[in-house]
PDB file of C-alpha atoms in Angstrom:
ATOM      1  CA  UNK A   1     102.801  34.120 255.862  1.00  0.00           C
ATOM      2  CA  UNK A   2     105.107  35.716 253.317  1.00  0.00           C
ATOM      3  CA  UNK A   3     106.500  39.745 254.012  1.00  0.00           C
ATOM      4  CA  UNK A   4     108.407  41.679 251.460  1.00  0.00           C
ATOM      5  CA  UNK A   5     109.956  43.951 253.002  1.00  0.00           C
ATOM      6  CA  UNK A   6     112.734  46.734 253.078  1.00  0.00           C
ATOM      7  CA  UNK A   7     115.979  46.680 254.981  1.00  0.00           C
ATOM      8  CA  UNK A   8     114.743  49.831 257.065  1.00  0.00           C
ATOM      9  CA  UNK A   9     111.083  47.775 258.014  1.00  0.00           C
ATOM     10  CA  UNK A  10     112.961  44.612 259.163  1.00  0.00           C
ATOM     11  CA  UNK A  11     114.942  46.876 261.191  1.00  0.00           C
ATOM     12  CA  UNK A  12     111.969  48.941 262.601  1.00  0.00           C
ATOM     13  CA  UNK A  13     109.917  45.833 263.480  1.00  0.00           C
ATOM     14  CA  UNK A  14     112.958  43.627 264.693  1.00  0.00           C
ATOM     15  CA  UNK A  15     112.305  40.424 261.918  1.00  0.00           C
ATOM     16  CA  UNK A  16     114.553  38.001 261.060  1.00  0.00           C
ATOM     17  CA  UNK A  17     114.274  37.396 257.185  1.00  0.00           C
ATOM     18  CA  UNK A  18     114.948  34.097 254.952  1.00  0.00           C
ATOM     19  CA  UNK A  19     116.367  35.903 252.113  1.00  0.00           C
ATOM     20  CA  UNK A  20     117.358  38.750 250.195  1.00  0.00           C
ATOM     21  CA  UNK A  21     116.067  39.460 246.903  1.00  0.00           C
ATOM     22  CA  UNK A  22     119.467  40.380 244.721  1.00  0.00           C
ATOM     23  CA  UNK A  23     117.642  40.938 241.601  1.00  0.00           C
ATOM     24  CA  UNK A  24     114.545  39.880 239.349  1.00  0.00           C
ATOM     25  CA  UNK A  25     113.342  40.827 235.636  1.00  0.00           C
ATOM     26  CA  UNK A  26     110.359  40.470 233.204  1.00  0.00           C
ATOM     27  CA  UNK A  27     110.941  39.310 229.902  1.00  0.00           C
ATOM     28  CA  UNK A  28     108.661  39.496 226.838  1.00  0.00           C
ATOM     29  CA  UNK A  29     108.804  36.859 224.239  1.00  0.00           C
ATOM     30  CA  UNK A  30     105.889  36.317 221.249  1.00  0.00           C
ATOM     31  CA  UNK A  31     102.975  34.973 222.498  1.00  0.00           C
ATOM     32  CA  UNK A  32     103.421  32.032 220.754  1.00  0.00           C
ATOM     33  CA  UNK A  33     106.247  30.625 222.601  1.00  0.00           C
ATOM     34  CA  UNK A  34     105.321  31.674 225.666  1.00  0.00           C
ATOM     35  CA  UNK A  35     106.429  29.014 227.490  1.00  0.00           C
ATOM     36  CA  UNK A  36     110.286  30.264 227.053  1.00  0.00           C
ATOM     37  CA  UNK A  37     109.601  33.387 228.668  1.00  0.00           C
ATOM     38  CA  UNK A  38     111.646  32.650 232.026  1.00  0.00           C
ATOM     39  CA  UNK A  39     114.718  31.131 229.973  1.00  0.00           C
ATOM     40  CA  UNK A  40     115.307  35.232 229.096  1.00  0.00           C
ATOM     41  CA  UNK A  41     114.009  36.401 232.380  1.00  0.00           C
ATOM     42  CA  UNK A  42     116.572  34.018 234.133  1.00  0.00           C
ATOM     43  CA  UNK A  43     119.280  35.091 232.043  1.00  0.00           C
ATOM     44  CA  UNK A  44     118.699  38.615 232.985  1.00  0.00           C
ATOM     45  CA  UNK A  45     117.796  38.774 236.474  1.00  0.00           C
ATOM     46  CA  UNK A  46     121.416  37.023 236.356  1.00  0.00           C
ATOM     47  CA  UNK A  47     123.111  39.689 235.138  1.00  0.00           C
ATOM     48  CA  UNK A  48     121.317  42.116 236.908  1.00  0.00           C
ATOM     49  CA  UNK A  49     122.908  40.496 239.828  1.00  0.00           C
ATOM     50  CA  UNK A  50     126.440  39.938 237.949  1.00  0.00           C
ATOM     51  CA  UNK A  51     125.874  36.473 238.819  1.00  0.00           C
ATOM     52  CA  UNK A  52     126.097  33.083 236.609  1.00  0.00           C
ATOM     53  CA  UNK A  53     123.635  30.213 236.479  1.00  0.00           C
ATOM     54  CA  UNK A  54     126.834  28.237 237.600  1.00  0.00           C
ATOM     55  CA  UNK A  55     126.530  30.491 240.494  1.00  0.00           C
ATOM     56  CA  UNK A  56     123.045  29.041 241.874  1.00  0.00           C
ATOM     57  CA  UNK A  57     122.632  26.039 244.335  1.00  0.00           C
ATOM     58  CA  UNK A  58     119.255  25.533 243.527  1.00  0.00           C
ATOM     59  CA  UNK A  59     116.777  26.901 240.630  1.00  0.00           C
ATOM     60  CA  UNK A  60     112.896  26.217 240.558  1.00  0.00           C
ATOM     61  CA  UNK A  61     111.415  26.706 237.130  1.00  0.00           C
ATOM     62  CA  UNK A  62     107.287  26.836 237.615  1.00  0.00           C
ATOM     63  CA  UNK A  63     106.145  23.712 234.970  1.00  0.00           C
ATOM     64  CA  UNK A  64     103.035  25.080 233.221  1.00  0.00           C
ATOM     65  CA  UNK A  65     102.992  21.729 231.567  1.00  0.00           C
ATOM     66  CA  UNK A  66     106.196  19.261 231.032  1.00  0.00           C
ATOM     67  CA  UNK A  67     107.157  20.450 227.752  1.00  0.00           C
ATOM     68  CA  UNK A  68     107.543  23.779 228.751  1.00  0.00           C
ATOM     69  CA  UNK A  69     109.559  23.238 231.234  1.00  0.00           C
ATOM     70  CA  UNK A  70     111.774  20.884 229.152  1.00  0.00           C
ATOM     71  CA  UNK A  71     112.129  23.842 226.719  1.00  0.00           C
ATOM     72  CA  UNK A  72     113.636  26.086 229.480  1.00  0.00           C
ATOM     73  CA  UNK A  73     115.632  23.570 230.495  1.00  0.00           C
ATOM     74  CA  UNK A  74     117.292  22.737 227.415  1.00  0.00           C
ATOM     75  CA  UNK A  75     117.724  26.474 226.456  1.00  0.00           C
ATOM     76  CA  UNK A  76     119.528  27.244 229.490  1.00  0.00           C
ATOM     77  CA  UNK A  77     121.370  23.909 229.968  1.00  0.00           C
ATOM     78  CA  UNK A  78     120.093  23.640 233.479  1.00  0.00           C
ATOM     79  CA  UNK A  79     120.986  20.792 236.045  1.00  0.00           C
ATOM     80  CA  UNK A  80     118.778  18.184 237.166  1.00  0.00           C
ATOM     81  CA  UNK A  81     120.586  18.015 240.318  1.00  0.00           C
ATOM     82  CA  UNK A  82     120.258  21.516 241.240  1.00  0.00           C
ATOM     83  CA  UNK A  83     116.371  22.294 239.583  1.00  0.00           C
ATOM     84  CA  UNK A  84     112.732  21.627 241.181  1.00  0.00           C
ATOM     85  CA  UNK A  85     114.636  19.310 243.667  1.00  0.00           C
ATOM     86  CA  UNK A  86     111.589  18.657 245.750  1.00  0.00           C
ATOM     87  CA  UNK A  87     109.618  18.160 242.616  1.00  0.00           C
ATOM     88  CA  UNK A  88     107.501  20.655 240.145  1.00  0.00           C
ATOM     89  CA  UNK A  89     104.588  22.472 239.535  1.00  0.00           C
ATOM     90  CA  UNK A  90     103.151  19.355 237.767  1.00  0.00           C
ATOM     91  CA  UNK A  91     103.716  17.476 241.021  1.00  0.00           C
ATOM     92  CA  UNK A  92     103.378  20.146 244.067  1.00  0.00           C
ATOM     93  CA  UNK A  93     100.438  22.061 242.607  1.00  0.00           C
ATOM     94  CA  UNK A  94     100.347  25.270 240.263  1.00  0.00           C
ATOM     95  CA  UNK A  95      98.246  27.588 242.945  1.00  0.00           C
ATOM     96  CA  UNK A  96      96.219  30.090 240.772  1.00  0.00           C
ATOM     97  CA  UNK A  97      97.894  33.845 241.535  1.00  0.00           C
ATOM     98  CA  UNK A  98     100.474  31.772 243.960  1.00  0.00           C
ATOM     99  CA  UNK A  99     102.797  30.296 242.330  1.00  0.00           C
ATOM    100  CA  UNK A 100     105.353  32.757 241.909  1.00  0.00           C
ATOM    101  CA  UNK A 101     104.862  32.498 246.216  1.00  0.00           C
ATOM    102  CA  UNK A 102     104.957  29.311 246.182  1.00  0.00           C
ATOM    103  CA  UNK A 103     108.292  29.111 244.464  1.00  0.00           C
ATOM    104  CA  UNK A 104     109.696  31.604 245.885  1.00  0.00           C
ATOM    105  CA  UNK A 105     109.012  29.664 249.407  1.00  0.00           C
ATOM    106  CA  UNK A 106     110.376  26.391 248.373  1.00  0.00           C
ATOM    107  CA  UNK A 107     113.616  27.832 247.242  1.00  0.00           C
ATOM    108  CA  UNK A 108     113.894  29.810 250.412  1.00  0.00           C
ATOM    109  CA  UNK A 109     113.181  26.736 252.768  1.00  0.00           C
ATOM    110  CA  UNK A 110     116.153  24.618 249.828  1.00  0.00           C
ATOM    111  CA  UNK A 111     118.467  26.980 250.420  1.00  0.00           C
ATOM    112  CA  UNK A 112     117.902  26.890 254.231  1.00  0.00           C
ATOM    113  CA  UNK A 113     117.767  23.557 254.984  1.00  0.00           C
ATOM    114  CA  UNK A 114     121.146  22.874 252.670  1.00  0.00           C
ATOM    115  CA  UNK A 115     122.896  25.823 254.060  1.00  0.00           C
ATOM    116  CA  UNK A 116     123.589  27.374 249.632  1.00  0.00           C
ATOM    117  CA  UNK A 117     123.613  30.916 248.998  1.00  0.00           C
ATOM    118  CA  UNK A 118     122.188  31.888 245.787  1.00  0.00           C
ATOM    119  CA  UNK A 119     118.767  30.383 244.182  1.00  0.00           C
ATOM    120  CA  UNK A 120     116.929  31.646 241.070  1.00  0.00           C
ATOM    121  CA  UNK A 121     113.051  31.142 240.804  1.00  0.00           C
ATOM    122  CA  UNK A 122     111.059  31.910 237.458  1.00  0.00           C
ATOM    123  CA  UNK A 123     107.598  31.214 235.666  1.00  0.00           C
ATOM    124  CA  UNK A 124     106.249  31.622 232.262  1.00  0.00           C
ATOM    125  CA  UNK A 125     103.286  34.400 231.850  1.00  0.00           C
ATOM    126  CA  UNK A 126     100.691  33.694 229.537  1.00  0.00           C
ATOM    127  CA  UNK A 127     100.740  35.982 227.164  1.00  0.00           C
ATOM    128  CA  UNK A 128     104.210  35.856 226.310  1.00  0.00           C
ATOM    129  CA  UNK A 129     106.564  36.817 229.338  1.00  0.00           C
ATOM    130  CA  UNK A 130     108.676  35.150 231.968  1.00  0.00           C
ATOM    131  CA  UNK A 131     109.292  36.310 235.351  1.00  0.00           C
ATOM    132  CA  UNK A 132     112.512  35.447 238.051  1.00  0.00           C
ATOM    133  CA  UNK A 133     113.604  36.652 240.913  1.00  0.00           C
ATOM    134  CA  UNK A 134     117.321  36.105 242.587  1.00  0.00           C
ATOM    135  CA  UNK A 135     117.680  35.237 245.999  1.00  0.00           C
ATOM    136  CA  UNK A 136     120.429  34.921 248.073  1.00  0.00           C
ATOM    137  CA  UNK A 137     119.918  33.132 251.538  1.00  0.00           C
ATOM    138  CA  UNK A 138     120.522  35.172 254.911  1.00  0.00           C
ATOM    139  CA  UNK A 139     118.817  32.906 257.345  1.00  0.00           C
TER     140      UNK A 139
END
């Protein structure tokens, strides 16, 4: 079970969240390279937060299809050691109107289990747009 909610409802109804969401953006690129679309919706959602890719312990980049993700990855120089640690889309599942869930969940549970505080998650939209989110751990 996933809950969004505010600081005022976890209050009221005494829960004990995972995470915070810091920041998150939508980014629109031509539909033709679609697949880049969370490379500018990371870097934003970043500096919504006035935070630095350096700054995340983990990042999980959705894989709509390997060379996709490799595109991302090489665009924003990201780390091996620190990205889709448990393994992708390509090798988890890509859960049709989930994924961005699913995601979101994994990093959550990463930055649990390894005690980090900041993790980014992002997917491509078809269409031309990325999405990503900014989460810092509070559990």
């Amino acid at each position: 079970c996933v809950i969004v909610a505010t600081g005022d409802a976890v209050k009221q109804h005494n829960l004990k969240p995972m995470a915070r969401l810091i920041s998150w953006n939508i980014a629109a690129v031509p539909p033709e390279i679609m697949g880049i679309g969370p490379a500018n919706a990371i870097r934003q959602a970043l500096k919504r937060a006035d935070l630095r890719l350096e700054d995340m312990n983990r990042i999980e980049v959705n894989e709509a299809f390997s060379s996709q993700y490799l595109a991302v990855e090489k665009e924003l120089g990201l780390d091996r050691d620190k990205t889709n640690v448990n393994g992708g889309a390509i090798s988890i599942g890509h859960p049709l109107a989930a994924s961005g869930a699913r995601l979101l969940i994994t990093l959550m549970h990463e930055l649990k289990r390894n005690n980090f505080k900041y993790g980014v998650a992002s997917l491509c939209i078809g269409g031309g747009q990325g999405i990503a989110a900014v989460i810092e751990n509070i559990a």
